[in-house]
mmCIF file of C-alpha atoms in Angstrom:
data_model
loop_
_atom_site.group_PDB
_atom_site.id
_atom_site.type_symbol
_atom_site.label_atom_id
_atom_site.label_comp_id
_atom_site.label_asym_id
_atom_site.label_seq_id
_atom_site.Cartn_x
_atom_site.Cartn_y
_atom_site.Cartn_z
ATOM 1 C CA UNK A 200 -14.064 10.396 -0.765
ATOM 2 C CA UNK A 201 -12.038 7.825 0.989
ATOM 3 C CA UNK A 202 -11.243 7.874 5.003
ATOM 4 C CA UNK A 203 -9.163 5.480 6.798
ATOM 5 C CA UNK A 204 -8.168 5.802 10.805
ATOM 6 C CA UNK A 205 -6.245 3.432 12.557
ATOM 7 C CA UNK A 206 -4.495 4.380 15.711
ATOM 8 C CA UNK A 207 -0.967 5.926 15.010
ATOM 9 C CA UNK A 208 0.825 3.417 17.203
ATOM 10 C CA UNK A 209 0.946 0.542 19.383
ATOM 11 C CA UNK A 210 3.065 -1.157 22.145
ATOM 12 C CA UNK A 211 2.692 -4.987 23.360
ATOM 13 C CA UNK A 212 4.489 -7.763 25.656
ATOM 14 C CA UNK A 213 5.831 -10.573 23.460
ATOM 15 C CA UNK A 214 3.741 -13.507 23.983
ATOM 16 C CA UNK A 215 0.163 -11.347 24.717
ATOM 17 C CA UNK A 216 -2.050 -10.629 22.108
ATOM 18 C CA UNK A 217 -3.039 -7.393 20.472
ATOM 19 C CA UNK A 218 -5.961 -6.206 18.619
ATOM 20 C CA UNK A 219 -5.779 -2.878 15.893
ATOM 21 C CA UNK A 220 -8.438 -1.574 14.444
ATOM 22 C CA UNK A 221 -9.800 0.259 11.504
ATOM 23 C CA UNK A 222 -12.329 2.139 10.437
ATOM 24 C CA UNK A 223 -13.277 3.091 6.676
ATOM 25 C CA UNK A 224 -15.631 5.340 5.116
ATOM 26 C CA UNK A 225 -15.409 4.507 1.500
ATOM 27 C CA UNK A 226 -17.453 5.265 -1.905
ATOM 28 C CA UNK A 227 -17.675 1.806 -3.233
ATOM 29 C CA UNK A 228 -15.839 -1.060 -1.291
ATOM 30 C CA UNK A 229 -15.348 -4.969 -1.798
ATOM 31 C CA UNK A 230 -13.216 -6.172 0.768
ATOM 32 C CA UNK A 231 -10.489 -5.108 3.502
ATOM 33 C CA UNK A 232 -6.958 -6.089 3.405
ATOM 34 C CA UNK A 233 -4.358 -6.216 6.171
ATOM 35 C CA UNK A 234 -1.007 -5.723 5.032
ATOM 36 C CA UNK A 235 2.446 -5.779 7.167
ATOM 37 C CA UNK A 236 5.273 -3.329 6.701
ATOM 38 C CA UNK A 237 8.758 -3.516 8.414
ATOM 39 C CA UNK A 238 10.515 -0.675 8.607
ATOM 40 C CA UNK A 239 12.594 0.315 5.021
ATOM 41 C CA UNK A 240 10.804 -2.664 3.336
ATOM 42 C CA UNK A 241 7.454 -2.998 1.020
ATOM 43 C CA UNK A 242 4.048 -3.937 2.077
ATOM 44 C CA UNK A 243 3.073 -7.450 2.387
ATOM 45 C CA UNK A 244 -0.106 -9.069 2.403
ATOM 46 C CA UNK A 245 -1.901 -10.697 5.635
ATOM 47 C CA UNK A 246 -5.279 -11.344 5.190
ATOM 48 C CA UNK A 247 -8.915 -9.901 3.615
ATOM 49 C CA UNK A 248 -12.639 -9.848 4.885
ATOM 50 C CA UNK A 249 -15.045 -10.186 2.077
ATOM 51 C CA UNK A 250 -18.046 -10.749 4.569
ATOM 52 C CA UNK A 251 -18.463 -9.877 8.153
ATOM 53 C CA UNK A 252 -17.111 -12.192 10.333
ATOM 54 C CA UNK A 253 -13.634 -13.670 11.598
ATOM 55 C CA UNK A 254 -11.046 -14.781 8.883
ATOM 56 C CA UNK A 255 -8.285 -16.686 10.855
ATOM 57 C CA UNK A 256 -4.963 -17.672 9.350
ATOM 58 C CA UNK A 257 -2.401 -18.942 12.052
ATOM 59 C CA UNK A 258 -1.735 -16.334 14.712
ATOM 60 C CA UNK A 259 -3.173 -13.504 12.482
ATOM 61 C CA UNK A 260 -7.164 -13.025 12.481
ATOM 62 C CA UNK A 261 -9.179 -10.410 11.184
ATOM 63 C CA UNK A 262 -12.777 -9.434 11.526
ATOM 64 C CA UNK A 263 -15.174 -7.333 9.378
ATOM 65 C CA UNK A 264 -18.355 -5.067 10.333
ATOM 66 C CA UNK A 265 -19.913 -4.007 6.917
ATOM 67 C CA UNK A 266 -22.783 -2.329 8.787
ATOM 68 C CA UNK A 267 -20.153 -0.273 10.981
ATOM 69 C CA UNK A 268 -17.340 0.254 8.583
ATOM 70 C CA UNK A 269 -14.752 -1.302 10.943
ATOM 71 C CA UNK A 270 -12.487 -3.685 11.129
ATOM 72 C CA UNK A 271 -9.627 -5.115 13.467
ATOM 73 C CA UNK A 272 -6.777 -7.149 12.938
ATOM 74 C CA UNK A 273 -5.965 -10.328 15.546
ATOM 75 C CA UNK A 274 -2.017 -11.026 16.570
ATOM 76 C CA UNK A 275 -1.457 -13.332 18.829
ATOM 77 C CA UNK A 276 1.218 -15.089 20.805
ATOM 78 C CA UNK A 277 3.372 -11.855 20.116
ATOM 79 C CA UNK A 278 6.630 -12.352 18.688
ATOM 80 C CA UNK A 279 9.908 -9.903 18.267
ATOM 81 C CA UNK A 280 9.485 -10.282 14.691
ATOM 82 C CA UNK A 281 6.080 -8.998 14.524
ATOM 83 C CA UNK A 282 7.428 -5.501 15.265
ATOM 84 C CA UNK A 283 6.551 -3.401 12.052
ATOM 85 C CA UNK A 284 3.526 -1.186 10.951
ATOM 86 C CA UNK A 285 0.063 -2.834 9.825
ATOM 87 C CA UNK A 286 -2.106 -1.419 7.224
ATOM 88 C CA UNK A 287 -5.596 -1.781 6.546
ATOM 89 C CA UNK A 288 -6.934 -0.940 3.348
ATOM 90 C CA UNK A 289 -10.512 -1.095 1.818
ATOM 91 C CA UNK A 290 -10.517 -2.142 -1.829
ATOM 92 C CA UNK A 291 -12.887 -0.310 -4.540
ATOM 93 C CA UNK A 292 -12.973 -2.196 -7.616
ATOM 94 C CA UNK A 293 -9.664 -3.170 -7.323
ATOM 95 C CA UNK A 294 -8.215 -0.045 -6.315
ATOM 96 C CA UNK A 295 -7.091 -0.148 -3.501
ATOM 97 C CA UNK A 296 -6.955 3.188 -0.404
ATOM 98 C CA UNK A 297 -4.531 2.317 2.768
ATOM 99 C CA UNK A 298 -4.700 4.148 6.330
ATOM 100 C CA UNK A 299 -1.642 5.645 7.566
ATOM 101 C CA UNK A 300 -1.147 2.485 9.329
ATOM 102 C CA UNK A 301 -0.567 1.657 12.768
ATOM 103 C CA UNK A 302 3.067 1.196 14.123
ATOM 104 C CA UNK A 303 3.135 -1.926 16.803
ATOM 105 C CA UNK A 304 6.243 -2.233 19.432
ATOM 106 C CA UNK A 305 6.749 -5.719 20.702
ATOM 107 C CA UNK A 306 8.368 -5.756 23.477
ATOM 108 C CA UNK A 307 10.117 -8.455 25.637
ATOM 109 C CA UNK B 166 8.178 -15.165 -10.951
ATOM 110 C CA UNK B 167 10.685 -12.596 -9.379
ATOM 111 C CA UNK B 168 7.784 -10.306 -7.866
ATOM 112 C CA UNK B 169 7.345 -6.662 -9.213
ATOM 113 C CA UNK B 170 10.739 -5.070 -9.752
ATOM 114 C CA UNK B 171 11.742 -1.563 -9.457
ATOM 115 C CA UNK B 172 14.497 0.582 -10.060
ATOM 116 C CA UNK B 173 16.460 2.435 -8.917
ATOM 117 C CA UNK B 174 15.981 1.580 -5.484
ATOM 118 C CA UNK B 175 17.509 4.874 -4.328
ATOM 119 C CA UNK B 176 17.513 8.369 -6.119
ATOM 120 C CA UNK B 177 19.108 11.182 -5.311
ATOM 121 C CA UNK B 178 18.748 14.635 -7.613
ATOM 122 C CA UNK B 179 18.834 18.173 -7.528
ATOM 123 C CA UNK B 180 16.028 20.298 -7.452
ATOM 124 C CA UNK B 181 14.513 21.009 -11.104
ATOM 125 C CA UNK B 182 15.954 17.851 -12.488
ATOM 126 C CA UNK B 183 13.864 14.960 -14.050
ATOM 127 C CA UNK B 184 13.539 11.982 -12.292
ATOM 128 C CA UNK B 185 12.184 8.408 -13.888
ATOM 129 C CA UNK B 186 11.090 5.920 -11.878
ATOM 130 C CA UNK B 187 10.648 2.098 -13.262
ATOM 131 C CA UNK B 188 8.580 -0.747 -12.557
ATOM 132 C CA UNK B 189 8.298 -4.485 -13.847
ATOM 133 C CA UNK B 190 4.928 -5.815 -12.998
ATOM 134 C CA UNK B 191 4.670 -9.581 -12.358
ATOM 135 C CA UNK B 192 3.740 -11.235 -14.930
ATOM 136 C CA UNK B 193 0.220 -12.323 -16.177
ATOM 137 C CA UNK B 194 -0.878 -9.366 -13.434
ATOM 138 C CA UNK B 195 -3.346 -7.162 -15.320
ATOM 139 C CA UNK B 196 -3.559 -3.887 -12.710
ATOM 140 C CA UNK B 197 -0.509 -1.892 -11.905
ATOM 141 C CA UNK B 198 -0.677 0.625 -9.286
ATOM 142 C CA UNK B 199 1.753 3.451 -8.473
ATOM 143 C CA UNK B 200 1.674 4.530 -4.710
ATOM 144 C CA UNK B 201 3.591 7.277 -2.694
ATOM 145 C CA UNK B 202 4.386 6.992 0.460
ATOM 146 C CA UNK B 203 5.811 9.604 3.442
ATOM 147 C CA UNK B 204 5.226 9.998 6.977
ATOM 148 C CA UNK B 205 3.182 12.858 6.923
ATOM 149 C CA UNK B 206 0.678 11.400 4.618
ATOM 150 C CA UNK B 207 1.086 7.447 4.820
ATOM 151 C CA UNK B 208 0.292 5.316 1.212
ATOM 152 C CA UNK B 209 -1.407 6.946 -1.428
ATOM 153 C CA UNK B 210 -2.770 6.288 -4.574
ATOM 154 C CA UNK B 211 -1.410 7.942 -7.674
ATOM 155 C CA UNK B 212 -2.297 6.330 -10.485
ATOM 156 C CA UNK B 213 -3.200 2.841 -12.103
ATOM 157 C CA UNK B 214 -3.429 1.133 -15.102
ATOM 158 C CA UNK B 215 -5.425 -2.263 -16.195
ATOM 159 C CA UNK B 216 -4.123 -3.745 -19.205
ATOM 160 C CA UNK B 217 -2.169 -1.308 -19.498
ATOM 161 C CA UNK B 218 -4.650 1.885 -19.717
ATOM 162 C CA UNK B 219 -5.086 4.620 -17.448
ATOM 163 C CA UNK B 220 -7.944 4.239 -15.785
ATOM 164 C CA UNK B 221 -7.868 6.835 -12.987
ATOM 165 C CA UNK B 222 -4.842 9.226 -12.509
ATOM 166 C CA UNK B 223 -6.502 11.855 -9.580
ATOM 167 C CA UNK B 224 -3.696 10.928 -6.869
ATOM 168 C CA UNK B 225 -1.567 12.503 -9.504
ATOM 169 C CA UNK B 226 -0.501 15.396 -7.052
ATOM 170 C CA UNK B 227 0.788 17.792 -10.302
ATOM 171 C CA UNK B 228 1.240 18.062 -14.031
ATOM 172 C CA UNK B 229 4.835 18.051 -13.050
ATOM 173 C CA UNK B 230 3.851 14.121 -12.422
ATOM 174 C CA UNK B 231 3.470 11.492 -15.099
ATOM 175 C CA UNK B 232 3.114 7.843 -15.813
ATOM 176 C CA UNK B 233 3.060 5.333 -18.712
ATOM 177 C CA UNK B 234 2.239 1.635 -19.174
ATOM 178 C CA UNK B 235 3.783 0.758 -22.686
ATOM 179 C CA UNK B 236 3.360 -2.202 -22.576
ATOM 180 C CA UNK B 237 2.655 -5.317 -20.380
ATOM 181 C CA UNK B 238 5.769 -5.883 -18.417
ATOM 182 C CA UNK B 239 6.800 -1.920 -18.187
ATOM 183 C CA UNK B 240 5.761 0.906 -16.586
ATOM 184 C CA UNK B 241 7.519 4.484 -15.682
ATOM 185 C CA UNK B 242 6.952 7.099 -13.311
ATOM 186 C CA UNK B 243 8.309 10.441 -13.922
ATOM 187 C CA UNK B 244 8.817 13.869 -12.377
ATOM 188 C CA UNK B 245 9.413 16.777 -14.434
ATOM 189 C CA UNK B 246 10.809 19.161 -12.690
ATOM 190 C CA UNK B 247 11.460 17.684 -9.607
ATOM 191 C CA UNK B 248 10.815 19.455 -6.288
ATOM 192 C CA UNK B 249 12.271 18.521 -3.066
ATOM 193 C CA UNK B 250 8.517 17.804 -1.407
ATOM 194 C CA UNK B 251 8.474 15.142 -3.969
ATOM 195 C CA UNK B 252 11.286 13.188 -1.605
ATOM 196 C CA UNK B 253 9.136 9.756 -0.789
ATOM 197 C CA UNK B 254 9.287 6.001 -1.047
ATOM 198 C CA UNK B 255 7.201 5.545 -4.298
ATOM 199 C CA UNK B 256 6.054 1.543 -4.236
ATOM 200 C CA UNK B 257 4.701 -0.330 -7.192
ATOM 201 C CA UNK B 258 2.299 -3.020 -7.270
ATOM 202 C CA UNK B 259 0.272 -4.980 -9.365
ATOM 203 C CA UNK B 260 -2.359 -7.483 -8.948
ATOM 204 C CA UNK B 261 -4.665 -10.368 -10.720
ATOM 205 C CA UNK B 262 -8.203 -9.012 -11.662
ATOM 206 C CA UNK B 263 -10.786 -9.675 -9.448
ATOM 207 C CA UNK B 264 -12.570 -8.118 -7.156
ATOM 208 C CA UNK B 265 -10.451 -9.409 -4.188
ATOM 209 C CA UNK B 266 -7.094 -10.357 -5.170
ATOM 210 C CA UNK B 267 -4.393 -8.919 -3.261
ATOM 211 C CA UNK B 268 -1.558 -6.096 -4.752
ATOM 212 C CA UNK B 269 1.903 -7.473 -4.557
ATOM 213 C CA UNK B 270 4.466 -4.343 -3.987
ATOM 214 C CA UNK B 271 7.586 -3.811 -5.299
ATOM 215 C CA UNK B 272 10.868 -2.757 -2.732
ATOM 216 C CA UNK B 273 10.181 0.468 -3.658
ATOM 217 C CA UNK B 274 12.573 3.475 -5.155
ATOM 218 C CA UNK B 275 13.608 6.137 -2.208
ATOM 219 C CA UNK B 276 13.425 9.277 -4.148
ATOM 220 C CA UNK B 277 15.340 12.387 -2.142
ATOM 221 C CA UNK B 278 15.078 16.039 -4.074
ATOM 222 C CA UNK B 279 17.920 18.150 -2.364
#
């Protein structure tokens, strides 16, 4: 089976810096995405951890634990904009199972 | 490319009626995924295809639920007969193969079942 908790949701200052994690329990798995959903609009892709470690790509870093089955996603330098939900999701031979995703309030 | 393209981006439809949903992957992609999503029960997994084949339909909630891949630049989704717990966002999305390659999703089609 496939299980997936992040928290439900989140509130940060603009400007600060926020961490959100994710935990998996997975049959098979190859990687874990981070994907970004506003409100009304589709999933888009952030960024994926192959290996453990820290991936960084701008403002947005994520980190893997194989070992522990977790992993957290990096924002920082908060802006409005980044208001949305984030989704992890650990990938299984290209399929792919998402958590319920974790809502994040920016706030001035 | 345009990205994966779905329509109709909203549905409305009485109970017991049949409802098709349509997707356009990008092209070149070879795995399509369809995905349902609500607040009670986040993103889910329905079914997916590569090159255009089933290869695992257990998301598939019901027989009332059904999908095909003709071909590879088409795929439906349909409900037959529609209930109103069927009322989601149902997202399409395809990707490269690969072990790692990211899905790109589609806008998405708002189904409500009154």
């Amino acid at each position: 089976g496939q299980n997936i908790d992040q928290p439900t949701e989140m509130t940060a200052t603009e400007g600060a810096i926020v961490q959100i994690n994710c935990t998996y329990q997975t049959s098979g798995f190859n990687g874990l995405f981070w994907y970004q959903q506003h409100a009304g609009e589709a999933p888009t892709f952030l960024s994926y951890n192959v290996l453990d470690g820290l991936e960084e790509k701008g403002r947005f870093s994520s980190f893997l634990s194989r070992s522990k089955g977790y992993s957290y996603l990096l924002l920082k330098e908060l802006q409005m904009k980044d208001s949305a939900s984030y989704l992890c999701a650990a990938n299984n031979f290209n399929k792919f199972y998402f958590g319920s995703g974790t809502k994040l309030n920016v706030k001035p | 490319d345009a990205g994966v393209i779905q329509s109709p981006r909203h549905e409305v439809t009485e109970m017991g009626q049949e409802v098709t949903l349509r997707c356009k992957p990008i092209s070149g992609h070879d795995y399509l995924f369809w995905y349902r999503q609500t607040m009670m029960r986040g993103l889910e997994l329905l079914i997916y295809f590569n090159n255009n084949v089933p290869i695992d339909d257990s998301g598939m909630p019901e027989d009332r639920f059904s999908a095909k891949m003709p071909n590879a630049s088409f795929s439906t989704l349909k409900i037959q007969p529609s209930e109103p717990r069927d009322s989601a966002v149902y997202f399409c999305a395809s990707s490269l193969a690969g072990v790692n390659t990211e899905a790109f999703f589609g806008q998405g089609t708002r189904l409500t079942v009154v």
